[in-house]
Coordinates of C-alpha atoms in Angstrom, one line a residue:
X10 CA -2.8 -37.3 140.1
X11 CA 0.0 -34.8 140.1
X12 CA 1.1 -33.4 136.6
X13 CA 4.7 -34.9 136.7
X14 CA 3.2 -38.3 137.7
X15 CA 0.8 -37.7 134.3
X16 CA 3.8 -37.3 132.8
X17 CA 5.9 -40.2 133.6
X18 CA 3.1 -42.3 133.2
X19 CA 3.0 -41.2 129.2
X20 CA 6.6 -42.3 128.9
X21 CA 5.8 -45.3 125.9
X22 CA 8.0 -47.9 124.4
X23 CA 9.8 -46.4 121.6
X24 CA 8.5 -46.1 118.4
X25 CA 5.3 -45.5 119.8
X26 CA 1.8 -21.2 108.7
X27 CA 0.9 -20.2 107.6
X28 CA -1.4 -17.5 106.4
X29 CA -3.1 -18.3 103.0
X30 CA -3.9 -21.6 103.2
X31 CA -4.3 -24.1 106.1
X32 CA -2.3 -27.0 104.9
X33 CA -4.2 -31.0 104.9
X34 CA -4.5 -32.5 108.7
X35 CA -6.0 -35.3 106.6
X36 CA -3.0 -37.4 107.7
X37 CA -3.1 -40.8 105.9
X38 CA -4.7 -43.2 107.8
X39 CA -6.8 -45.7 105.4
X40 CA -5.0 -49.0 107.1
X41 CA -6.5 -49.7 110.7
X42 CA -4.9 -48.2 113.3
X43 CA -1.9 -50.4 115.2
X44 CA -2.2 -51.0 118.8
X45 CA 1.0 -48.5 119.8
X46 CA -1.1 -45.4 118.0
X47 CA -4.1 -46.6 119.7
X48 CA -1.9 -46.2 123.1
X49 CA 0.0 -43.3 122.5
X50 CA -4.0 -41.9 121.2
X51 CA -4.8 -42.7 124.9
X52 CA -1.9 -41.2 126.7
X53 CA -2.7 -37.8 125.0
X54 CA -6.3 -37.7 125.6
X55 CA -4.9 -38.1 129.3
X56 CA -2.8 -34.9 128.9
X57 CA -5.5 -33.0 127.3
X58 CA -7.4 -34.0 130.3
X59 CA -5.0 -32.9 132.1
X60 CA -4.6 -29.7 130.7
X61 CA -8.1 -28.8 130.7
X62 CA -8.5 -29.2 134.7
X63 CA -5.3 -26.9 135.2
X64 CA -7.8 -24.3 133.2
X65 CA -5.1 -24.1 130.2
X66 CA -6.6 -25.9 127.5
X67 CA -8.3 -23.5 126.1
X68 CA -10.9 -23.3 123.0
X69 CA -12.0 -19.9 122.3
X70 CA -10.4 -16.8 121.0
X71 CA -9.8 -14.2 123.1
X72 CA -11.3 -10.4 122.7
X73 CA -10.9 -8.0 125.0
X74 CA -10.5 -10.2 128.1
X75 CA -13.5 -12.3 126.7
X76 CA -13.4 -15.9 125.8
X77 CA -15.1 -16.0 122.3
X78 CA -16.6 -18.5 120.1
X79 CA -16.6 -17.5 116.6
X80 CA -19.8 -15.4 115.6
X81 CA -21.1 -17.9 112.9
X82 CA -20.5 -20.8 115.1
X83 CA -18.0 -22.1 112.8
X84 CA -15.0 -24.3 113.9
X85 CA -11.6 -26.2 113.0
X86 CA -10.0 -28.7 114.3
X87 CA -6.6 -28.5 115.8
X88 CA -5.2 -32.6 115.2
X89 CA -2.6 -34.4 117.3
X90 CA 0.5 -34.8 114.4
X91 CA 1.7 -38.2 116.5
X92 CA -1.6 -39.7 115.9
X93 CA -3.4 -37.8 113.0
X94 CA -6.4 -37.5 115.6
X95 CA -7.9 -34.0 116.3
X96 CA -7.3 -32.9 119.9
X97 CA -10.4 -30.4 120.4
X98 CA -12.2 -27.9 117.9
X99 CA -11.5 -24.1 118.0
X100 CA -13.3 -21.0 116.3
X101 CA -12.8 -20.5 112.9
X102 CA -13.0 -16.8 113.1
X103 CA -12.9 -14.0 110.1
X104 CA -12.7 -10.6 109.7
X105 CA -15.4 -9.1 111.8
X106 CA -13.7 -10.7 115.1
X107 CA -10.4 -9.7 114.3
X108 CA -12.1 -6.0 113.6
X109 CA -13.1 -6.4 117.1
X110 CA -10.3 -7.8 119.0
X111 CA -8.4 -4.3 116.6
X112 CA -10.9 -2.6 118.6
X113 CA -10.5 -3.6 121.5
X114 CA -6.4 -3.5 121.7
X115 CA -6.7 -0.1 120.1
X116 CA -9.1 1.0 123.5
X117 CA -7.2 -0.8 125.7
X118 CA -3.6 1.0 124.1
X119 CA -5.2 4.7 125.5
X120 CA -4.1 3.8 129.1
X121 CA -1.3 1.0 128.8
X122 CA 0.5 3.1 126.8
X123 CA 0.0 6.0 129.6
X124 CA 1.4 3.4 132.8
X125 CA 4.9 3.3 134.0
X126 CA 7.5 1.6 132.6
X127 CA 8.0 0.4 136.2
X128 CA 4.1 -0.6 135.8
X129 CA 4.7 -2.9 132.8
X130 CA 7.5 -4.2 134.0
X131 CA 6.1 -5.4 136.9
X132 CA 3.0 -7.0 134.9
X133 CA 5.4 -8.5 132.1
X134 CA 7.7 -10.3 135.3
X135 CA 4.3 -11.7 137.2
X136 CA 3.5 -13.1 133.2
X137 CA 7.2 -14.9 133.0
X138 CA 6.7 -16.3 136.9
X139 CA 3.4 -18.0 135.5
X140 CA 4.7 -19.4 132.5
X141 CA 7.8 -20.8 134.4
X142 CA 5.3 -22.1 137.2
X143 CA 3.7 -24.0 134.6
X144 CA 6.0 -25.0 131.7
X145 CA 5.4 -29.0 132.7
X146 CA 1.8 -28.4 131.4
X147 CA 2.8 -25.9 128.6
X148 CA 5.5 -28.4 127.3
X149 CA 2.8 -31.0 127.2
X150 CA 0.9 -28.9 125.5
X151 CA 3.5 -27.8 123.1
X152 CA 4.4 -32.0 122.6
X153 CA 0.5 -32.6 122.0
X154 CA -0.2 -30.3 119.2
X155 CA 3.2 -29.6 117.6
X156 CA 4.7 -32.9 117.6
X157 CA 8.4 -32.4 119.2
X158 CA 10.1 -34.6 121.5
X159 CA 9.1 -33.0 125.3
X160 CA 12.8 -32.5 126.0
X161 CA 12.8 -29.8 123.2
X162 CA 9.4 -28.5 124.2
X163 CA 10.6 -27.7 127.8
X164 CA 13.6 -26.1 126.3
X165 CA 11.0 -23.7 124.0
X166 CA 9.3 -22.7 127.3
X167 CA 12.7 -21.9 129.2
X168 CA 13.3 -20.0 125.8
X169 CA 9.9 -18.7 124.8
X170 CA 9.5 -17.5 128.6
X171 CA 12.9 -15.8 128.6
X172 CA 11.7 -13.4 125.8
X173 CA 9.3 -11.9 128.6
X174 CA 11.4 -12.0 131.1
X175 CA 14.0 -10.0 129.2
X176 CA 11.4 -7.4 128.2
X177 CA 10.2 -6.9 132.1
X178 CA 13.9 -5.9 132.7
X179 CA 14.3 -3.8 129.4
X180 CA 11.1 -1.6 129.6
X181 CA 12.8 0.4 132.1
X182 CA 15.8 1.1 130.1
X183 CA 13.6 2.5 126.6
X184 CA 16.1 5.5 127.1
X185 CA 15.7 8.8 124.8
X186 CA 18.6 11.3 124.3
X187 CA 19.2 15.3 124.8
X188 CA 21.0 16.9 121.8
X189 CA 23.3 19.5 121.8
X190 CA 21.5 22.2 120.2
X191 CA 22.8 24.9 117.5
X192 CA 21.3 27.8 119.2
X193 CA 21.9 28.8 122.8
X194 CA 17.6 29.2 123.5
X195 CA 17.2 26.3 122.6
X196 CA 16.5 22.5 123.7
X197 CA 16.5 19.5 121.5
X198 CA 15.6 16.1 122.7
X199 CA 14.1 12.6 121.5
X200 CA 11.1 10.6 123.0
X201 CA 10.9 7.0 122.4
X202 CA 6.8 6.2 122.5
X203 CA 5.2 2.6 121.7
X204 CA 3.8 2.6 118.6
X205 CA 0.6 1.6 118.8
X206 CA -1.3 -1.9 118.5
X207 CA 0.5 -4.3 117.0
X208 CA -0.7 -7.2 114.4
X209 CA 1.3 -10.5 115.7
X210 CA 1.3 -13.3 113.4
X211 CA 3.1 -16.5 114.3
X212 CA 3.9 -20.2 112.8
X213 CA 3.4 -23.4 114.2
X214 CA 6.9 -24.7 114.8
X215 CA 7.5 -22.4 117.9
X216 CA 4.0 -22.1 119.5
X217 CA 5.4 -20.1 122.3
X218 CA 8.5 -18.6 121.7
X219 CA 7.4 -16.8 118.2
X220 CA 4.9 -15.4 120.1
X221 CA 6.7 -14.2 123.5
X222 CA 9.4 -12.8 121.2
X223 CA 7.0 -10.4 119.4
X224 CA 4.6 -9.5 122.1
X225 CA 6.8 -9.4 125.5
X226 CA 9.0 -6.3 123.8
X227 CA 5.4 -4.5 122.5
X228 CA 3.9 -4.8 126.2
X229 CA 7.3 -3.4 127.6
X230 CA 7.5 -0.6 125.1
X231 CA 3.2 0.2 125.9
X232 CA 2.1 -1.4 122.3
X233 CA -1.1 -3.3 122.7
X234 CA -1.4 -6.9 120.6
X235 CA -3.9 -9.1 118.5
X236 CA -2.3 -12.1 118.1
X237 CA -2.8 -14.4 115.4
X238 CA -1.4 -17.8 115.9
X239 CA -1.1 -20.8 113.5
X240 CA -3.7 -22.6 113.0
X241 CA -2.4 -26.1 113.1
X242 CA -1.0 -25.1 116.6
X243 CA -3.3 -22.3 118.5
X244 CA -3.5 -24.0 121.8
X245 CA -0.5 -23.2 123.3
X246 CA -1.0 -19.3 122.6
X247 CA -4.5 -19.5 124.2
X248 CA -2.7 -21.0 127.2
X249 CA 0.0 -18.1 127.3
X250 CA -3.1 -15.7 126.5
X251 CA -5.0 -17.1 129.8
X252 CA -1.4 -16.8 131.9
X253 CA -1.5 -13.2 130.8
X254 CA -4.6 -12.7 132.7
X255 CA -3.7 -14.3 135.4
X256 CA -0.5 -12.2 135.9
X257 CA -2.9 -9.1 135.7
X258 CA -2.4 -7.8 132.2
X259 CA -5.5 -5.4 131.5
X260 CA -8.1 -6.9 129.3
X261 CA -7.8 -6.1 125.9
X262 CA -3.9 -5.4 126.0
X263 CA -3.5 -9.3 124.3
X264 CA -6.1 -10.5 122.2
X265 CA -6.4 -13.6 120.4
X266 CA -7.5 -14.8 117.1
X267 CA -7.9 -17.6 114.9
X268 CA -9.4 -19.1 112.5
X269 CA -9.8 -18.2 108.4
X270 CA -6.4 -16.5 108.0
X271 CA -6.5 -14.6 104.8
X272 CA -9.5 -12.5 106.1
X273 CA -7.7 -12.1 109.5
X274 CA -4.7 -11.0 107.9
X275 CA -6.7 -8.9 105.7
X276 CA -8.1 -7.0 108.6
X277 CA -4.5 -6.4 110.3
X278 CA -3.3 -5.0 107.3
X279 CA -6.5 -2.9 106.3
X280 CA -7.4 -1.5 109.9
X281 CA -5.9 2.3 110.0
X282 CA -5.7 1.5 114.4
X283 CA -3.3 -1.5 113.5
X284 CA 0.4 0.7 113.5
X285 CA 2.6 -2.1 113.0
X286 CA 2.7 -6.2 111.8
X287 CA 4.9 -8.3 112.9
X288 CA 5.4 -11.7 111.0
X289 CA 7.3 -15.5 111.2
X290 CA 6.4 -17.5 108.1
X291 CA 7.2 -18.1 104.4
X292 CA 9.1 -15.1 102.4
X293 CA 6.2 -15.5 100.1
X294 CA 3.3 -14.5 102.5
X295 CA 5.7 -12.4 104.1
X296 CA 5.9 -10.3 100.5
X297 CA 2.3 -10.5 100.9
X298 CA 1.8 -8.7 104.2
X299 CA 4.2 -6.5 103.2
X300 CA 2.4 -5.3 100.0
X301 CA -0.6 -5.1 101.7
X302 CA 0.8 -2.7 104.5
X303 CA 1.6 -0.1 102.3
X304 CA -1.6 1.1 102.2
X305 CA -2.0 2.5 105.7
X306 CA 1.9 2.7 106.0
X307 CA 2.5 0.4 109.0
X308 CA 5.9 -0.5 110.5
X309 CA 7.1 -3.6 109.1
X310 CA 9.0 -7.1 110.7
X311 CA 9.1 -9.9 109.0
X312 CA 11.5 -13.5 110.3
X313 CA 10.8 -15.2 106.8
X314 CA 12.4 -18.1 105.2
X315 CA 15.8 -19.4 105.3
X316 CA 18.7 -21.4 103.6
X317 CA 21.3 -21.8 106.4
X318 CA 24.9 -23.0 104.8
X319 CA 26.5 -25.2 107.5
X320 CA 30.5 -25.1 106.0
X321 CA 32.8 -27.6 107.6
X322 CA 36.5 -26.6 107.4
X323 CA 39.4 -29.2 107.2
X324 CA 40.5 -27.7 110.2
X325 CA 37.5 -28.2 112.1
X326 CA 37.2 -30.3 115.5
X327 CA 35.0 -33.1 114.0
X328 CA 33.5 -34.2 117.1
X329 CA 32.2 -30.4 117.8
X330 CA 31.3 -30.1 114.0
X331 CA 29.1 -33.5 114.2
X332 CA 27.4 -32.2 117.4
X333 CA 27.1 -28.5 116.2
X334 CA 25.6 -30.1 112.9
X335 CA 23.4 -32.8 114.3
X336 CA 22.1 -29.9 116.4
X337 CA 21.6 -27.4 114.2
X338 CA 19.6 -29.8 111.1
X339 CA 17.6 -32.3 113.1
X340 CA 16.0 -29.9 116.1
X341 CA 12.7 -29.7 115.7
X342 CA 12.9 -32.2 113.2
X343 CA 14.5 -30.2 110.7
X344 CA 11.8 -27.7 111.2
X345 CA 13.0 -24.3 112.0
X346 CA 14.2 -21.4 110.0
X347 CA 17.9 -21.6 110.8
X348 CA 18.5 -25.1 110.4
X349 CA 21.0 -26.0 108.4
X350 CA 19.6 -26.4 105.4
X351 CA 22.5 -26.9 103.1
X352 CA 25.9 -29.0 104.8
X353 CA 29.5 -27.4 103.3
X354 CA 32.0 -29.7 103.9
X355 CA 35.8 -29.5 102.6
X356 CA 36.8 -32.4 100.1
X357 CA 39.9 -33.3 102.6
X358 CA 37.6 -34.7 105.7
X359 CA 34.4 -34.9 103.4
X360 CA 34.3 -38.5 103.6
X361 CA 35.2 -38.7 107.2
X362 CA 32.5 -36.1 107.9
X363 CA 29.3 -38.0 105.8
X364 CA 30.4 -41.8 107.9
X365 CA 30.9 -39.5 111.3
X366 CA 27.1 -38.0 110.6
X367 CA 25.9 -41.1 109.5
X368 CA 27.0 -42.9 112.8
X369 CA 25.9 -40.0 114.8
X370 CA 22.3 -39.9 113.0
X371 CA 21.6 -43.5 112.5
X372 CA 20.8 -43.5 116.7
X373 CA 18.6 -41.4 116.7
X374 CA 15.2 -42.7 117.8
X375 CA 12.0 -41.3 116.1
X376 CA 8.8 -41.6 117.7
X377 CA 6.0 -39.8 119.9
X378 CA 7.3 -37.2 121.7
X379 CA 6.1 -38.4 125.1
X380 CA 8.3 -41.3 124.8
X381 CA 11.3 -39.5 126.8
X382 CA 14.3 -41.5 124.3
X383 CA 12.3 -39.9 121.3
X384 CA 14.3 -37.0 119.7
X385 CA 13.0 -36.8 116.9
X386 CA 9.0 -36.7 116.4
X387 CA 6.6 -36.4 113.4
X388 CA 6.3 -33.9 110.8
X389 CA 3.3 -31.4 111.0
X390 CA 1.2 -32.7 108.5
X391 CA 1.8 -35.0 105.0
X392 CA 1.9 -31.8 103.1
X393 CA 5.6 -31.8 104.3
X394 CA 6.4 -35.6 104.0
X395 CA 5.1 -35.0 100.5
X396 CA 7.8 -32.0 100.0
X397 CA 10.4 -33.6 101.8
X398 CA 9.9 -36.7 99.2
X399 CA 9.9 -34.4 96.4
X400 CA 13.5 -32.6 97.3
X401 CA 15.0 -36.0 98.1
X402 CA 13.5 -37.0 94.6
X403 CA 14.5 -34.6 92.8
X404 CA 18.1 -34.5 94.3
X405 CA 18.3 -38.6 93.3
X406 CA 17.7 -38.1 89.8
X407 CA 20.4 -35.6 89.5
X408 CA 23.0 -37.4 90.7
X409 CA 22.6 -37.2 94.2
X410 CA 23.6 -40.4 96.7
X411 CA 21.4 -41.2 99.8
X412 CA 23.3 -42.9 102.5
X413 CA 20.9 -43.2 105.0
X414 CA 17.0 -42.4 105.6
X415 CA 15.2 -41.0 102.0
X416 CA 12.1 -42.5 103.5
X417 CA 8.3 -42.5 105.6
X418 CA 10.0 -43.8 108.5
X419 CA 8.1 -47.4 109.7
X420 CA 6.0 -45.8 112.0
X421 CA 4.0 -44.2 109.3
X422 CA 1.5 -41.0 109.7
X423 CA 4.2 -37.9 109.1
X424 CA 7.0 -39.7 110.6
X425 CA 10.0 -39.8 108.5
X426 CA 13.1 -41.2 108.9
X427 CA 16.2 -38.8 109.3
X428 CA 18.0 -38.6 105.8
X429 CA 22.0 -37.7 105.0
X430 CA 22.2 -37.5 101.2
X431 CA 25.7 -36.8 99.3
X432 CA 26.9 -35.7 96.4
X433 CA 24.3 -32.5 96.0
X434 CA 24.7 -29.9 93.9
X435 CA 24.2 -26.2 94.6
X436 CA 22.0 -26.3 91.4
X437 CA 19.7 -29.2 93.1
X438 CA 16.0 -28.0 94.5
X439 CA 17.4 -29.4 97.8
X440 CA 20.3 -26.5 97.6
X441 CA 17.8 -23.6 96.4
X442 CA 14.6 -24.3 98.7
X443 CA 13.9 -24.7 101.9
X444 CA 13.6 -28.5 103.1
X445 CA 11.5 -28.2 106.5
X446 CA 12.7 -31.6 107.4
X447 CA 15.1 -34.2 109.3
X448 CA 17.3 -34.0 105.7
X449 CA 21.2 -33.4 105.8
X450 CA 22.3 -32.7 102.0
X451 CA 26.3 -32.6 102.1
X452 CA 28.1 -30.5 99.3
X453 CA 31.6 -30.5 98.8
X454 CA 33.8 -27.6 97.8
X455 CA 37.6 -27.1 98.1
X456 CA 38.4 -23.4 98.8
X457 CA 37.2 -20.9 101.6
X458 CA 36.4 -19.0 98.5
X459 CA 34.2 -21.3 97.1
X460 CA 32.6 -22.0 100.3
X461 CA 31.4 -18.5 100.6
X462 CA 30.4 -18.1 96.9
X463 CA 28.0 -21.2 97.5
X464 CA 26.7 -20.3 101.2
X465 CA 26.0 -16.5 99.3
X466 CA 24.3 -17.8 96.2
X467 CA 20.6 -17.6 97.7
X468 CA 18.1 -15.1 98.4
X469 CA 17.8 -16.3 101.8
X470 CA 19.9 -14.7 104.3
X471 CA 19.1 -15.7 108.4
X472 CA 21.4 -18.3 109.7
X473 CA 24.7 -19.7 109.1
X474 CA 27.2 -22.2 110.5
X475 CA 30.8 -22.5 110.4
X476 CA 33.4 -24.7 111.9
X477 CA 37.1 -24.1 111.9
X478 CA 39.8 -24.5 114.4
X479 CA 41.3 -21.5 112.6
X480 CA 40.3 -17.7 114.9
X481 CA 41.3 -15.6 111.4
X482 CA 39.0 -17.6 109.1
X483 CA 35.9 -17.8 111.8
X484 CA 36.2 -13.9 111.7
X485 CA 37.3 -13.6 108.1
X486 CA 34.3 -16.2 107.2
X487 CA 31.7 -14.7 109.1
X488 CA 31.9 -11.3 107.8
X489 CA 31.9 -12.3 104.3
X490 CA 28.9 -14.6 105.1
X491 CA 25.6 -12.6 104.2
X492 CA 23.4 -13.4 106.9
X493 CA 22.2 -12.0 110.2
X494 CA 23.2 -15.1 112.2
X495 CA 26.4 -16.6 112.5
X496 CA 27.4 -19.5 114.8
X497 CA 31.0 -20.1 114.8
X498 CA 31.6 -24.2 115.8
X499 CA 27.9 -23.7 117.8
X500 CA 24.9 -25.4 116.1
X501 CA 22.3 -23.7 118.4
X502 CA 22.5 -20.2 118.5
X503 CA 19.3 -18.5 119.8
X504 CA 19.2 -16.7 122.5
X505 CA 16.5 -13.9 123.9
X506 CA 19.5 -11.7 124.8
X507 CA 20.9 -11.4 121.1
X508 CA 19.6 -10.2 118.1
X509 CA 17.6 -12.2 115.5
X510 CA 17.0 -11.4 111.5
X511 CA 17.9 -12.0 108.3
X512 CA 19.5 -10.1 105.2
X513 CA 17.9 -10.0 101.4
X514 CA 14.3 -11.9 101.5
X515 CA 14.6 -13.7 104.9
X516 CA 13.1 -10.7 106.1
X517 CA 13.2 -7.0 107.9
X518 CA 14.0 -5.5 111.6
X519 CA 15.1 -7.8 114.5
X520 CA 13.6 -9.4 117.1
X521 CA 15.3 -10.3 121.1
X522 CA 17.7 -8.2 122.3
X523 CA 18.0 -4.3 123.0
X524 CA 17.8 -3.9 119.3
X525 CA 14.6 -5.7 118.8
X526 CA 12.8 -3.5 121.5
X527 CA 13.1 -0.7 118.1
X528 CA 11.1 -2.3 116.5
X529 CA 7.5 -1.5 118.5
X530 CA 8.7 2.5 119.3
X531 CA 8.6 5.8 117.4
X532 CA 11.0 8.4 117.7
X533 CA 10.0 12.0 118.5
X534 CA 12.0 15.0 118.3
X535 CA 11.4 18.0 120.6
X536 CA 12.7 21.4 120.4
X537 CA 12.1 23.8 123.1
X538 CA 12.5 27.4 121.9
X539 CA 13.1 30.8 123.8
X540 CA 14.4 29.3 126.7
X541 CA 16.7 32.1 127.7
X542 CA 13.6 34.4 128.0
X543 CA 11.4 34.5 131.9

């Protein structure tokens, strides 16, 4: 049976990171199990099945071109969010595997750092051909361990994939300059050279595309990797990981690890051969890493938390502003890092906007993400239905109005039903943390000056949103806005091809782009003397 007739067969009636701690997979599920789950159960076991005939499900780390068990046997298990069933188990490795998988990158870095830019490039393209070649199976994967809707895991392959596709075509354009020099003996000029192996952590809400965005621009630039994936989602990094072989990327070059995270991320950040981390997560863990980087003096990036303002002018389009808005808070299911995590909207079309949102969100269908009218799925685990509650709690008592959702959606597990809720405050939890979830608070505010004040009045600083029909207040907005991302009357913003950060504590450096190629390179200044002289 082909892949794409697996995959229409798993088309069901609707309905059907972290590095300190490992959140519960303990999903609640003390009532017997309804027929649908039992079905959708089946339907994944069928795509792991699948998966592991295509020779991508893998179950081991991966040290220097070895599939590894960990070396005390241990395991975890990596659960199905849709079902709260575990999928397969995977090593639980420590410090002594990540010390070797350092090891191993580090020997591997003495030649890949010495081939041709043309080399890598070459390498990096054959590894994007693979991963397009299979994203039907990598999507499933992505649906089966993550939880989104399969529509939005083929768009994080096209995505995630594009990352090393852009880096094949920028490795051969890591240019250097020739100074003018001072003195007329004299030659000045700068190298650009890869800084050396690179600690990669990423979350779970991107399996793919956090990790192509960090290690496609280190391979171009001749930096070697250890990757360290979520836990809750490691399978589709092993499956990249095993692509990368197949493409003919040297053993050792990308390594894999797993497992216990504070002792693995104790290793990155102790080992002298590690030169740089780079890190998607909390601002919290991210402070963490940072901290414990100074000791060996390693380059830095960190993509931390946000607390994306959405502001919707008067003047806005409110068809384009519903869409824009829809799409940039419920993706994912409200789980990314630039969703829009706080709605602005003007007190003349405030009204107009909440019903308009309402009507939009209302049809939206929740369920498992192989059902193909699902666009919304489950949340990772009950540690964030148990957050979400407490947000939407503590926003109720305050003064806030729910107008739809507030609630475990029907199906149970981690799926919850997608929430708009009026009347917050800037003052609210809901305003000042992150939510993680399919929750639109709306705020009101009557001046573009007040809009900015409130949008600015966070630590966070990644994405924002604004729409306006008005081309001097997008520009005037968006410079006053303090963040690194700005969409102007566009929800979804992301792209491989621009660059991606925050300002204050949602993080350091860039990633995508020409600028975030920087971030894995050193500079080194040459000056050739006595040149006038046979």
């Amino acid at each position: 049976m082909t892949l794409a007739f697996a995959a229409k067969r798993l088309r069901l009636p609707n309905g059907s990171w972290n590095l300190i701690a490992r959140s519960s997979h303990l999903l609640s599920m003390q009532a017997p199990i309804p027929p649908l789950f039992r079905q959708i159960s089946m339907a994944a076991e069928s795509v792991a099945s699948q998966l592991t005939s295509s020779g991508l499900l893998r179950t081991q780390g991966l040290i220097g071109g070895k599939w590894v068990d960990a070396y005390d046997g241990k395991t975890l298990k990596v659960y199905n969010p849709a079902t709260g069933e575990p999928i397969v188990d995977i090593p639980c490795m420590a410090g002594k595997e990540t010390n070797d998988a350092i090891s191993a990158a580090y020997d591997a870095y003495r030649s890949w750092c010495k081939t041709t830019a043309s080399e890598r490039s070459k390498l990096l393209r054959k590894w994007y051909d693979l991963l397009m070649a299979h994203k039907e199976e990598l999507a499933q994967l992505i649906t089966l361990e993550q939880g989104k809707p399969l529509n939005e895991s083929m768009g994080e392959i096209n995505y995630g994939a594009g990352f090393i596709e852009f880096s094949a075509e920028e490795a051969k354009r890591v240019y250097g300059d020739i100074i003018p020099a001072p003195l007329s003996d004299r030659r000045l000029f700068v190298l650009k050279q890869p800084v050396g192996v690179v600690g990669a952590i990423a979350p779970w809400n991107f399996p793919l595309a956090m990790i192509t965005r960090k290690v496609g621009p280190a391979l171009a630039c001749g930096c070697t990797v250890v990757i360290k994936p979520s836990e809750l989602t490691p399978l589709t990094a092993l499956a990249a990981a095993e692509l990368s072989i197949r493409a003919g990327i040297p053993a050792g070059v990308v390594n894999v690890v797993m497992g216990n995270a504070p002792d693995i991320g104790d290793a990155l950040i102790a080992s002298p051969q590690v030169r740089k981390i780079t890190f998607t997560g909390s601002t919290a863990v991210g402070k963490k890493l940072m901290a414990g980087s100074a000791g060996t003096v390693k380059k830095v990036s960190l993509e931390l938390g946000g607390n994306a303002p959405c502001i919707i002018f008067d003047d806005a389009d409110l068809d384009v502003a519903i869409k824009g808005t829809v799409g940039a808070k419920f993706r994912n299911s409200g789980q990314t890092c630039v969703c829009a995590n706080r709605i602005l909207v003007q007190e003349g079309i405030y009204e107009k906007f909440a019903n308009a949102l309402v009507k939009a969100v209302q049809n939206m269908k929740v369920g498992d993400g192989f059902n193909e009218d699902v666009v919304q799925g489950p949340l990772i685990n009950e540690a964030s239905v148990k957050k979400v509650d407490s947000l939407i709690q503590d926003a109720t008592s305050k003064g806030a109005k729910l107008i739809l959702g507030g609630q475990r959606h029907s199906l149970g597990l981690t799926f919850y039903e997608p929430t708009v809720i009026t009347d917050v405050k800037n003052e609210m939890r809901i305003s000042r943390e992150e939510v993680f979830g399919p929750v639109a608070p709306l705020l009101r505010f009557k001046t573009e000056e007040e809009a900015i004040r409130i949008a600015n009045d966070t630590n966070a600083g990644l994405g924002s949103y604004i729409f306006t029909n008005s081309a001097q207040r997008s520009w005037r907005v968006a410079e006053a806005l303090e963040y690194g991302l700005v969409g102007v009357n566009e929800g979804l913003i992301s792209t491989e091809v621009a660059p991606f950060g925050g300002f204050k504590q949602s993080g350091l450096g860039r990633e995508g782009s020409k600028y975030g190629m920087d971030e894995y390179l050193e500079i080194k200044y040459v000056c050739l003397g006595n040149m006038n002289k046979e």
